[in-house]
Coordinates of N, CA and C in Angstrom, one line a residue:
M623 N -34.4 -15.1 -6.2 CA -33.3 -14.9 -5.1 C -34.1 -15.0 -3.9
I624 N -33.5 -15.6 -2.8 CA -34.0 -15.6 -1.6 C -33.7 -14.5 -0.7
G625 N -34.6 -13.7 -0.3 CA -34.3 -12.7 0.6 C -33.6 -11.5 -0.1
G626 N -33.7 -10.3 0.3 CA -33.0 -9.1 -0.1 C -33.7 -8.7 -1.5
S627 N -32.9 -7.7 -2.0 CA -33.4 -7.1 -3.4 C -32.9 -8.1 -4.5
G628 N -33.5 -7.7 -5.7 CA -33.2 -8.4 -6.9 C -31.7 -8.2 -7.5
Y629 N -31.0 -7.3 -6.8 CA -29.7 -7.1 -7.4 C -28.5 -7.3 -6.4
D630 N -28.8 -8.0 -5.3 CA -27.8 -8.2 -4.3 C -26.7 -9.0 -4.8
G631 N -26.8 -10.0 -5.7 CA -25.8 -10.7 -6.3 C -24.8 -10.0 -7.1
F632 N -25.1 -8.7 -7.4 CA -24.2 -7.9 -8.2 C -23.2 -7.1 -7.5
E633 N -23.1 -7.1 -6.2 CA -22.3 -6.3 -5.4 C -20.8 -6.7 -5.7
G634 N -20.5 -8.0 -5.7 CA -19.1 -8.5 -6.0 C -18.7 -8.0 -7.3
A635 N -19.7 -8.2 -8.4 CA -19.2 -7.8 -9.8 C -19.0 -6.3 -9.8
S636 N -19.8 -5.6 -9.1 CA -19.5 -4.1 -9.0 C -18.2 -3.8 -8.4
E637 N -17.8 -4.5 -7.3 CA -16.5 -4.3 -6.7 C -15.4 -4.6 -7.6
L638 N -15.5 -5.7 -8.4 CA -14.5 -6.1 -9.3 C -14.4 -5.0 -10.5
L639 N -15.5 -4.5 -11.0 CA -15.4 -3.5 -12.0 C -14.8 -2.1 -11.4
R640 N -15.1 -1.9 -10.2 CA -14.5 -0.7 -9.6 C -13.0 -0.8 -9.5
A641 N -12.6 -1.9 -9.2 CA -11.1 -2.2 -9.1 C -10.5 -2.2 -10.4
L642 N -11.2 -2.4 -11.5 CA -10.5 -2.4 -12.8 C -10.8 -1.0 -13.6
S643 N -11.4 -0.1 -12.8 CA -11.8 1.2 -13.4 C -10.7 2.1 -13.9
A644 N -9.4 1.8 -13.6 CA -8.5 2.8 -14.0 C -7.6 2.0 -15.1
P645 N -7.5 2.9 -16.2 CA -6.7 2.3 -17.3 C -5.4 1.6 -17.0
I646 N -4.6 2.1 -16.1 CA -3.4 1.5 -15.8 C -3.7 0.0 -15.0
R647 N -4.7 -0.1 -14.4 CA -5.0 -1.4 -13.7 C -5.4 -2.3 -14.9
L648 N -6.2 -1.9 -15.9 CA -6.4 -2.8 -17.0 C -5.1 -3.3 -17.7
A649 N -4.1 -2.3 -17.8 CA -2.9 -2.6 -18.5 C -2.1 -3.7 -17.7
I650 N -2.1 -3.5 -16.3 CA -1.5 -4.5 -15.4 C -2.1 -5.8 -15.5
V651 N -3.4 -5.9 -15.5 CA -4.1 -7.2 -15.6 C -3.7 -7.8 -16.9
S652 N -3.7 -7.1 -18.1 CA -3.3 -7.5 -19.3 C -1.9 -8.2 -19.4
E653 N -1.0 -7.4 -18.7 CA 0.4 -7.9 -18.6 C 0.5 -9.2 -17.8
L654 N -0.3 -9.3 -16.7 CA -0.3 -10.5 -15.8 C -1.0 -11.7 -16.5
A655 N -1.8 -11.3 -17.4 CA -2.5 -12.5 -18.2 C -1.4 -13.4 -18.9
A656 N -0.3 -12.7 -19.2 CA 0.9 -13.5 -19.9 C 1.8 -14.3 -19.0
G657 N 1.6 -13.9 -17.7 CA 2.3 -14.6 -16.7 C 2.8 -13.7 -15.6
E658 N 3.3 -14.3 -14.5 CA 3.6 -13.4 -13.3 C 4.8 -12.4 -13.7
R659 N 4.7 -11.3 -13.0 CA 5.6 -10.3 -13.2 C 6.0 -9.5 -11.9
C660 N 7.3 -9.1 -11.8 CA 7.7 -8.3 -10.6 C 7.3 -6.9 -11.0
V661 N 7.4 -5.9 -9.9 CA 7.0 -4.5 -10.1 C 7.9 -3.9 -11.1
H662 N 9.3 -4.2 -11.0 CA 10.1 -3.5 -12.0 C 9.8 -3.9 -13.4
E663 N 9.4 -5.2 -13.7 CA 9.1 -5.6 -15.0 C 7.8 -4.8 -15.4
L664 N 6.8 -4.5 -14.6 CA 5.7 -3.8 -15.0 C 5.9 -2.4 -15.2
V665 N 6.8 -1.8 -14.4 CA 7.3 -0.4 -14.7 C 7.9 -0.2 -16.0
E666 N 8.8 -1.3 -16.3 CA 9.5 -1.2 -17.6 C 8.4 -1.3 -18.7
K667 N 7.6 -2.2 -18.7 CA 6.6 -2.5 -19.7 C 5.7 -1.4 -19.9
L668 N 5.2 -0.8 -18.8 CA 4.1 0.3 -19.0 C 4.6 1.5 -19.0
G669 N 5.9 1.8 -18.7 CA 6.5 3.2 -18.8 C 5.9 4.1 -17.8
V670 N 5.7 3.7 -16.5 CA 5.2 4.5 -15.4 C 6.1 4.4 -14.3
T671 N 5.9 5.0 -13.2 CA 6.8 5.0 -12.1 C 6.5 3.8 -11.1
Q672 N 7.6 3.4 -10.4 CA 7.3 2.3 -9.5 C 6.3 2.6 -8.4
P673 N 6.3 3.8 -7.8 CA 5.2 4.1 -6.8 C 3.8 3.9 -7.4
L674 N 3.6 4.4 -8.7 CA 2.4 4.2 -9.3 C 1.9 2.8 -9.5
V675 N 2.8 2.0 -10.0 CA 2.5 0.6 -10.3 C 2.2 0.0 -8.9
S676 N 3.0 0.2 -7.9 CA 2.7 -0.4 -6.5 C 1.3 0.1 -6.0
Q677 N 1.0 1.2 -6.1 CA -0.3 1.8 -5.7 C -1.5 1.0 -6.4
H678 N -1.3 0.9 -7.6 CA -2.4 0.2 -8.3 C -2.4 -1.3 -8.1
L679 N -1.3 -2.0 -7.8 CA -1.2 -3.4 -7.5 C -1.9 -3.5 -6.2
R680 N -1.7 -2.5 -5.3 CA -2.3 -2.7 -3.9 C -3.8 -2.7 -4.0
V681 N -4.3 -1.9 -4.9 CA -5.9 -1.8 -5.1 C -6.3 -3.2 -5.7
L682 N -5.5 -3.7 -6.7 CA -5.9 -5.0 -7.3 C -5.8 -6.1 -6.3
R683 N -4.7 -6.1 -5.4 CA -4.6 -7.1 -4.4 C -5.7 -7.0 -3.4
G684 N -6.1 -5.8 -3.1 CA -7.2 -5.7 -2.1 C -8.6 -6.1 -2.6
A685 N -8.7 -6.1 -4.0 CA -9.9 -6.5 -4.7 C -9.9 -8.1 -4.9
G686 N -8.7 -8.7 -4.6 CA -8.7 -10.1 -4.9 C -8.5 -10.5 -6.2
V687 N -7.9 -9.5 -7.1 CA -7.6 -9.7 -8.6 C -6.2 -10.3 -8.7
V688 N -5.3 -9.9 -7.9 CA -3.8 -10.3 -8.1 C -3.4 -10.8 -6.7
R689 N -2.4 -11.7 -6.8 CA -1.6 -12.1 -5.5 C -0.2 -11.9 -5.7
G690 N 0.5 -11.7 -4.7 CA 2.0 -11.7 -4.7 C 2.6 -12.9 -4.0
S691 N 3.8 -13.4 -4.5 CA 4.5 -14.4 -3.9 C 5.9 -14.0 -4.1
R692 N 6.7 -14.3 -2.9 CA 8.1 -13.9 -2.9 C 8.9 -14.7 -3.9
R693 N 9.7 -13.9 -4.6 CA 10.8 -14.4 -5.6 C 12.0 -13.9 -5.2
G694 N 12.7 -14.6 -4.2 CA 14.0 -14.0 -3.7 C 13.7 -12.6 -3.0
R695 N 14.3 -11.6 -3.4 CA 14.1 -10.2 -2.7 C 13.0 -9.5 -3.3
E696 N 12.3 -10.1 -4.5 CA 11.1 -9.4 -5.1 C 9.9 -10.1 -4.8
I697 N 8.8 -9.5 -5.1 CA 7.5 -10.1 -5.1 C 7.0 -10.2 -6.6
A698 N 6.6 -11.4 -6.9 CA 6.1 -11.7 -8.3 C 4.7 -11.6 -8.2
Y699 N 3.9 -11.0 -9.1 CA 2.3 -10.8 -9.0 C 1.9 -11.5 -10.0
S700 N 0.7 -12.3 -9.8 CA -0.1 -13.0 -10.8 C -1.5 -12.8 -10.6
L701 N -2.3 -13.2 -11.6 CA -3.8 -13.1 -11.4 C -4.3 -14.2 -10.5
V702 N -5.2 -13.9 -9.8 CA -5.9 -14.9 -8.9 C -6.7 -15.8 -9.7
D703 N -7.4 -15.1 -10.7 CA -8.4 -15.9 -11.6 C -8.2 -15.5 -13.1
E704 N -8.1 -16.3 -14.0 CA -7.9 -15.9 -15.3 C -9.2 -15.2 -16.0
H705 N -10.3 -15.6 -15.4 CA -11.4 -15.0 -16.0 C -11.3 -13.5 -16.0
V706 N -10.6 -12.8 -15.0 CA -10.5 -11.4 -15.1 C -9.8 -11.0 -16.3
A707 N -8.7 -11.7 -16.6 CA -8.0 -11.3 -18.0 C -9.0 -11.4 -19.2
H708 N -9.9 -12.3 -19.2 CA -10.9 -12.3 -20.3 C -11.7 -11.1 -20.2
I709 N -12.2 -10.7 -19.0 CA -13.1 -9.7 -18.9 C -12.4 -8.3 -19.5
V710 N -11.1 -8.2 -19.0 CA -10.4 -7.0 -19.5 C -10.2 -7.2 -21.0
A711 N -9.7 -8.2 -21.6 CA -9.6 -8.4 -23.0 C -10.8 -8.1 -23.8
D712 N -11.9 -8.6 -23.2 CA -13.2 -8.3 -24.0 C -13.6 -6.8 -23.9
A713 N -13.5 -6.1 -22.7 CA -13.6 -4.8 -22.6 C -12.8 -3.8 -23.5
V714 N -11.6 -4.3 -23.6 CA -10.6 -3.5 -24.6 C -11.1 -3.7 -26.1
S715 N -11.3 -5.0 -26.4 CA -11.8 -5.1 -27.7 C -13.1 -4.5 -28.0
H716 N -14.0 -4.4 -27.1 CA -15.3 -3.8 -27.3 C -15.2 -2.3 -27.4
A717 N -14.4 -1.7 -26.7 CA -13.9 -0.3 -26.6 C -13.4 0.1 -28.0
G718 N -12.6 -0.7 -28.5 CA -11.9 -0.5 -29.9 C -12.8 -0.7 -31.0
E719 N -13.9 -1.3 -30.8 CA -15.0 -1.5 -32.0 C -15.7 -0.2 -32.4
G720 N -15.7 0.8 -31.4 CA -16.4 1.9 -31.7 C -15.4 3.0 -32.4
S721 N -14.1 2.8 -32.4 CA -13.2 3.8 -33.0 C -12.8 3.5 -34.4

């Protein structure tokens, strides 16, 4: 690496993992891997409140994991990059191997 310490390149990965650190965010990413969803669809599927889903979507949007696009009166959320869905699927699979 040119300049800086040997781990500078890991900052972005660390921020991504921090954004994914809540179980509900992992569930949201898993749902969005199947296609775009509105908040009410995520609320119904995950069985949590609308404010909670909105709060976690805000974190994921801030981290560049999801984006929102207007669909009439609603906002449909989708993954910015499908790689994140693979990271989540691999993490869930790996965690299940120990149980």
